[in-house]
């Protein structure tokens, strides 16, 4: 069956598929055609690199590199900001839901006393535990999603997670203040 496949028609079919996937979303229009093309291509690359979590309906792990690259909270939230700006709010919500579900399941490296409430775990795809900045970036992304969507019901639903995240910060700060 593989021997019968023809490269050119399959390449054209694949190109049409990805153009259809990215064409409905915000485009960048500048005097630089290469910049415009890069912006359009980046969305397709992101859709290819991110992956749905096996057995986790509706959860997506964000990756800023190839498929095997981990979910670095600080880097992934920058991708989420771009998706928000393109109008892909539901896709962002699926990526945020991963951190909400796995909040407190993985510990950051360093002198942190515990992990209850920390935003870092993402179902085994988390990476960069020595960065120790994921928590703040993820809380920022959660707030930014609300600012972009103004979805009060969503915000009310995640309020307990945000409170747990803020309480983790307070507990960790108490370790460093006399």
mmCIF file of C-alpha atoms in Angstrom:
data_model
loop_
_atom_site.group_PDB
_atom_site.id
_atom_site.type_symbol
_atom_site.label_atom_id
_atom_site.label_comp_id
_atom_site.label_asym_id
_atom_site.label_seq_id
_atom_site.Cartn_x
_atom_site.Cartn_y
_atom_site.Cartn_z
ATOM 1 C CA UNK A 1 0.000 0.000 0.000
ATOM 2 C CA UNK A 2 2.860 2.401 0.753
ATOM 3 C CA UNK A 3 4.472 1.707 -2.607
ATOM 4 C CA UNK A 4 1.286 2.878 -4.380
ATOM 5 C CA UNK A 5 1.246 6.245 -2.615
ATOM 6 C CA UNK A 6 2.170 9.257 -4.721
ATOM 7 C CA UNK A 7 4.078 12.025 -3.028
ATOM 8 C CA UNK A 8 2.837 15.088 -4.977
ATOM 9 C CA UNK A 9 -0.925 14.521 -4.509
ATOM 10 C CA UNK A 10 -0.420 13.677 -0.826
ATOM 11 C CA UNK A 11 1.710 16.773 -0.298
ATOM 12 C CA UNK A 12 -0.964 18.933 -1.932
ATOM 13 C CA UNK A 13 -3.706 17.273 0.158
ATOM 14 C CA UNK A 14 -1.715 17.817 3.360
ATOM 15 C CA UNK A 15 -1.070 21.451 2.437
ATOM 16 C CA UNK A 16 -4.785 22.044 1.837
ATOM 17 C CA UNK A 17 -5.631 20.378 5.166
ATOM 18 C CA UNK A 18 -3.310 22.658 7.167
ATOM 19 C CA UNK A 19 -4.369 25.760 5.251
ATOM 20 C CA UNK A 20 -7.980 24.920 6.100
ATOM 21 C CA UNK A 21 -7.016 24.506 9.771
ATOM 22 C CA UNK A 22 -5.310 27.887 10.110
ATOM 23 C CA UNK A 23 -7.222 30.092 7.648
ATOM 24 C CA UNK A 24 -10.213 30.928 9.920
ATOM 25 C CA UNK A 25 -8.002 32.511 12.587
ATOM 26 C CA UNK A 26 -6.394 35.936 12.920
ATOM 27 C CA UNK A 27 -3.843 36.787 10.274
ATOM 28 C CA UNK A 28 -0.927 39.174 10.459
ATOM 29 C CA UNK A 29 -0.745 41.724 7.665
ATOM 30 C CA UNK A 30 2.530 43.623 7.380
ATOM 31 C CA UNK A 31 4.556 44.979 4.446
ATOM 32 C CA UNK A 32 6.856 41.953 4.907
ATOM 33 C CA UNK A 33 5.408 38.866 3.149
ATOM 34 C CA UNK A 34 7.895 36.564 4.887
ATOM 35 C CA UNK A 35 6.740 37.751 8.308
ATOM 36 C CA UNK A 36 3.100 37.221 7.333
ATOM 37 C CA UNK A 37 3.886 33.700 6.073
ATOM 38 C CA UNK A 38 5.847 32.875 9.231
ATOM 39 C CA UNK A 39 2.929 33.996 11.407
ATOM 40 C CA UNK A 40 0.531 31.794 9.442
ATOM 41 C CA UNK A 41 2.909 28.819 9.481
ATOM 42 C CA UNK A 42 3.509 29.112 13.211
ATOM 43 C CA UNK A 43 -0.101 28.196 14.004
ATOM 44 C CA UNK A 44 0.123 25.001 11.954
ATOM 45 C CA UNK A 45 3.434 24.128 13.617
ATOM 46 C CA UNK A 46 1.868 24.706 17.037
ATOM 47 C CA UNK A 47 -1.115 22.520 16.206
ATOM 48 C CA UNK A 48 1.269 19.762 15.123
ATOM 49 C CA UNK A 49 3.551 20.074 18.178
ATOM 50 C CA UNK A 50 0.830 20.181 20.826
ATOM 51 C CA UNK A 51 -0.792 16.892 21.596
ATOM 52 C CA UNK A 52 -3.997 15.636 23.087
ATOM 53 C CA UNK A 53 -3.416 13.788 26.325
ATOM 54 C CA UNK A 54 -4.106 10.061 26.008
ATOM 55 C CA UNK A 55 -7.210 9.103 27.953
ATOM 56 C CA UNK A 56 -7.818 12.744 28.927
ATOM 57 C CA UNK A 57 -10.699 13.908 26.769
ATOM 58 C CA UNK A 58 -10.337 17.567 25.886
ATOM 59 C CA UNK A 59 -6.926 18.153 27.504
ATOM 60 C CA UNK A 60 -4.000 19.339 25.385
ATOM 61 C CA UNK A 61 -0.361 19.657 26.399
ATOM 62 C CA UNK A 62 1.337 22.722 24.953
ATOM 63 C CA UNK A 63 4.800 22.384 23.465
ATOM 64 C CA UNK A 64 6.996 25.115 22.073
ATOM 65 C CA UNK A 65 9.200 22.674 20.192
ATOM 66 C CA UNK A 66 8.974 19.326 18.535
ATOM 67 C CA UNK A 67 6.465 16.786 19.791
ATOM 68 C CA UNK A 68 8.913 15.291 22.299
ATOM 69 C CA UNK A 69 9.620 18.703 23.870
ATOM 70 C CA UNK A 70 8.111 19.049 27.331
ATOM 71 C CA UNK A 71 5.471 21.431 28.620
ATOM 72 C CA UNK A 72 7.488 24.319 30.092
ATOM 73 C CA UNK A 73 4.922 26.520 31.822
ATOM 74 C CA UNK A 74 6.731 29.777 31.173
ATOM 75 C CA UNK A 75 7.175 29.030 27.463
ATOM 76 C CA UNK A 76 3.782 27.432 26.926
ATOM 77 C CA UNK A 77 1.916 30.420 28.333
ATOM 78 C CA UNK A 78 3.492 32.628 25.663
ATOM 79 C CA UNK A 79 2.038 30.288 23.046
ATOM 80 C CA UNK A 80 -1.342 30.524 24.781
ATOM 81 C CA UNK A 81 -1.183 34.311 24.545
ATOM 82 C CA UNK A 82 -0.697 34.044 20.794
ATOM 83 C CA UNK A 83 -3.607 31.610 20.505
ATOM 84 C CA UNK A 84 -5.776 34.014 22.531
ATOM 85 C CA UNK A 85 -4.866 36.858 20.182
ATOM 86 C CA UNK A 86 -5.904 34.722 17.214
ATOM 87 C CA UNK A 87 -9.299 34.052 18.802
ATOM 88 C CA UNK A 88 -8.656 30.398 19.684
ATOM 89 C CA UNK A 89 -10.097 30.741 23.186
ATOM 90 C CA UNK A 90 -11.548 27.230 23.343
ATOM 91 C CA UNK A 91 -8.190 25.735 22.362
ATOM 92 C CA UNK A 92 -6.528 27.806 25.089
ATOM 93 C CA UNK A 93 -9.059 26.557 27.617
ATOM 94 C CA UNK A 94 -8.154 22.928 26.791
ATOM 95 C CA UNK A 95 -4.503 23.713 27.458
ATOM 96 C CA UNK A 96 -5.226 25.591 30.676
ATOM 97 C CA UNK A 97 -7.461 22.742 31.851
ATOM 98 C CA UNK A 98 -4.421 20.464 31.856
ATOM 99 C CA UNK A 99 -2.681 22.600 34.505
ATOM 100 C CA UNK A 100 -5.891 22.988 36.465
ATOM 101 C CA UNK A 101 -6.413 19.237 36.583
ATOM 102 C CA UNK A 102 -2.828 18.473 37.585
ATOM 103 C CA UNK A 103 -2.328 21.388 39.969
ATOM 104 C CA UNK A 104 -0.250 20.253 42.936
ATOM 105 C CA UNK A 105 0.801 16.922 41.405
ATOM 106 C CA UNK A 106 4.442 17.768 40.665
ATOM 107 C CA UNK A 107 6.992 19.661 42.729
ATOM 108 C CA UNK A 108 9.274 22.415 41.558
ATOM 109 C CA UNK A 109 12.978 22.035 42.266
ATOM 110 C CA UNK A 110 14.499 24.162 44.979
ATOM 111 C CA UNK A 111 13.751 24.856 48.605
ATOM 112 C CA UNK A 112 9.974 24.772 48.296
ATOM 113 C CA UNK A 113 8.377 23.068 51.269
ATOM 114 C CA UNK A 114 5.614 21.281 49.369
ATOM 115 C CA UNK A 115 3.646 21.182 46.170
ATOM 116 C CA UNK A 116 0.007 21.546 47.302
ATOM 117 C CA UNK A 117 -1.487 24.239 45.084
ATOM 118 C CA UNK A 118 1.525 24.800 42.828
ATOM 119 C CA UNK A 119 0.874 25.122 39.109
ATOM 120 C CA UNK A 120 3.484 22.973 37.432
ATOM 121 C CA UNK A 121 2.225 19.417 36.886
ATOM 122 C CA UNK A 122 0.726 18.614 33.516
ATOM 123 C CA UNK A 123 0.082 14.901 33.554
ATOM 124 C CA UNK A 124 3.693 13.861 33.052
ATOM 125 C CA UNK A 125 4.442 16.305 30.233
ATOM 126 C CA UNK A 126 5.732 18.992 32.616
ATOM 127 C CA UNK A 127 9.337 20.077 32.183
ATOM 128 C CA UNK A 128 11.641 22.720 33.588
ATOM 129 C CA UNK A 129 11.238 22.053 37.316
ATOM 130 C CA UNK A 130 14.484 23.963 37.909
ATOM 131 C CA UNK A 131 13.065 27.075 36.192
ATOM 132 C CA UNK A 132 10.778 27.606 39.230
ATOM 133 C CA UNK A 133 8.793 30.206 37.312
ATOM 134 C CA UNK A 134 5.998 28.079 35.878
ATOM 135 C CA UNK A 135 3.610 28.784 38.751
ATOM 136 C CA UNK A 136 3.505 32.531 38.206
ATOM 137 C CA UNK A 137 3.311 32.269 34.448
ATOM 138 C CA UNK A 138 0.437 29.800 34.612
ATOM 139 C CA UNK A 139 -1.492 31.979 37.067
ATOM 140 C CA UNK A 140 -0.897 34.898 34.706
ATOM 141 C CA UNK A 141 -2.231 32.848 31.751
ATOM 142 C CA UNK A 142 -5.356 31.909 33.707
ATOM 143 C CA UNK A 143 -6.009 35.573 34.497
ATOM 144 C CA UNK A 144 -5.229 36.619 30.929
ATOM 145 C CA UNK A 145 -7.737 34.083 29.585
ATOM 146 C CA UNK A 146 -10.417 35.681 31.695
ATOM 147 C CA UNK A 147 -9.418 39.166 30.492
ATOM 148 C CA UNK A 148 -9.605 37.992 26.880
ATOM 149 C CA UNK A 149 -12.941 36.145 27.205
ATOM 150 C CA UNK A 150 -14.695 37.887 30.144
ATOM 151 C CA UNK A 151 -16.219 34.486 30.945
ATOM 152 C CA UNK A 152 -17.348 34.962 34.552
ATOM 153 C CA UNK A 153 -18.730 31.434 34.851
ATOM 154 C CA UNK A 154 -15.356 29.965 33.822
ATOM 155 C CA UNK A 155 -13.543 32.223 36.281
ATOM 156 C CA UNK A 156 -15.906 31.248 39.095
ATOM 157 C CA UNK A 157 -15.291 27.599 38.272
ATOM 158 C CA UNK A 158 -11.510 27.937 38.566
ATOM 159 C CA UNK A 159 -11.530 30.327 41.541
ATOM 160 C CA UNK A 160 -10.705 27.492 43.994
ATOM 161 C CA UNK A 161 -7.628 26.657 41.896
ATOM 162 C CA UNK A 162 -6.511 30.291 41.898
ATOM 163 C CA UNK A 163 -6.982 30.499 45.653
ATOM 164 C CA UNK A 164 -4.940 27.315 46.161
ATOM 165 C CA UNK A 165 -2.245 28.814 43.926
ATOM 166 C CA UNK A 166 -2.178 32.074 45.882
ATOM 167 C CA UNK A 167 -2.068 30.195 49.182
ATOM 168 C CA UNK A 168 0.942 28.222 47.922
ATOM 169 C CA UNK A 169 2.740 31.506 47.240
ATOM 170 C CA UNK A 170 1.927 32.790 50.729
ATOM 171 C CA UNK A 171 3.193 29.592 52.377
ATOM 172 C CA UNK A 172 6.427 29.646 50.386
ATOM 173 C CA UNK A 173 7.005 33.347 51.140
ATOM 174 C CA UNK A 174 6.560 32.661 54.852
ATOM 175 C CA UNK A 175 9.571 30.339 54.652
ATOM 176 C CA UNK A 176 11.800 33.230 53.616
ATOM 177 C CA UNK A 177 10.473 35.985 55.867
ATOM 178 C CA UNK A 178 11.536 35.888 59.495
#
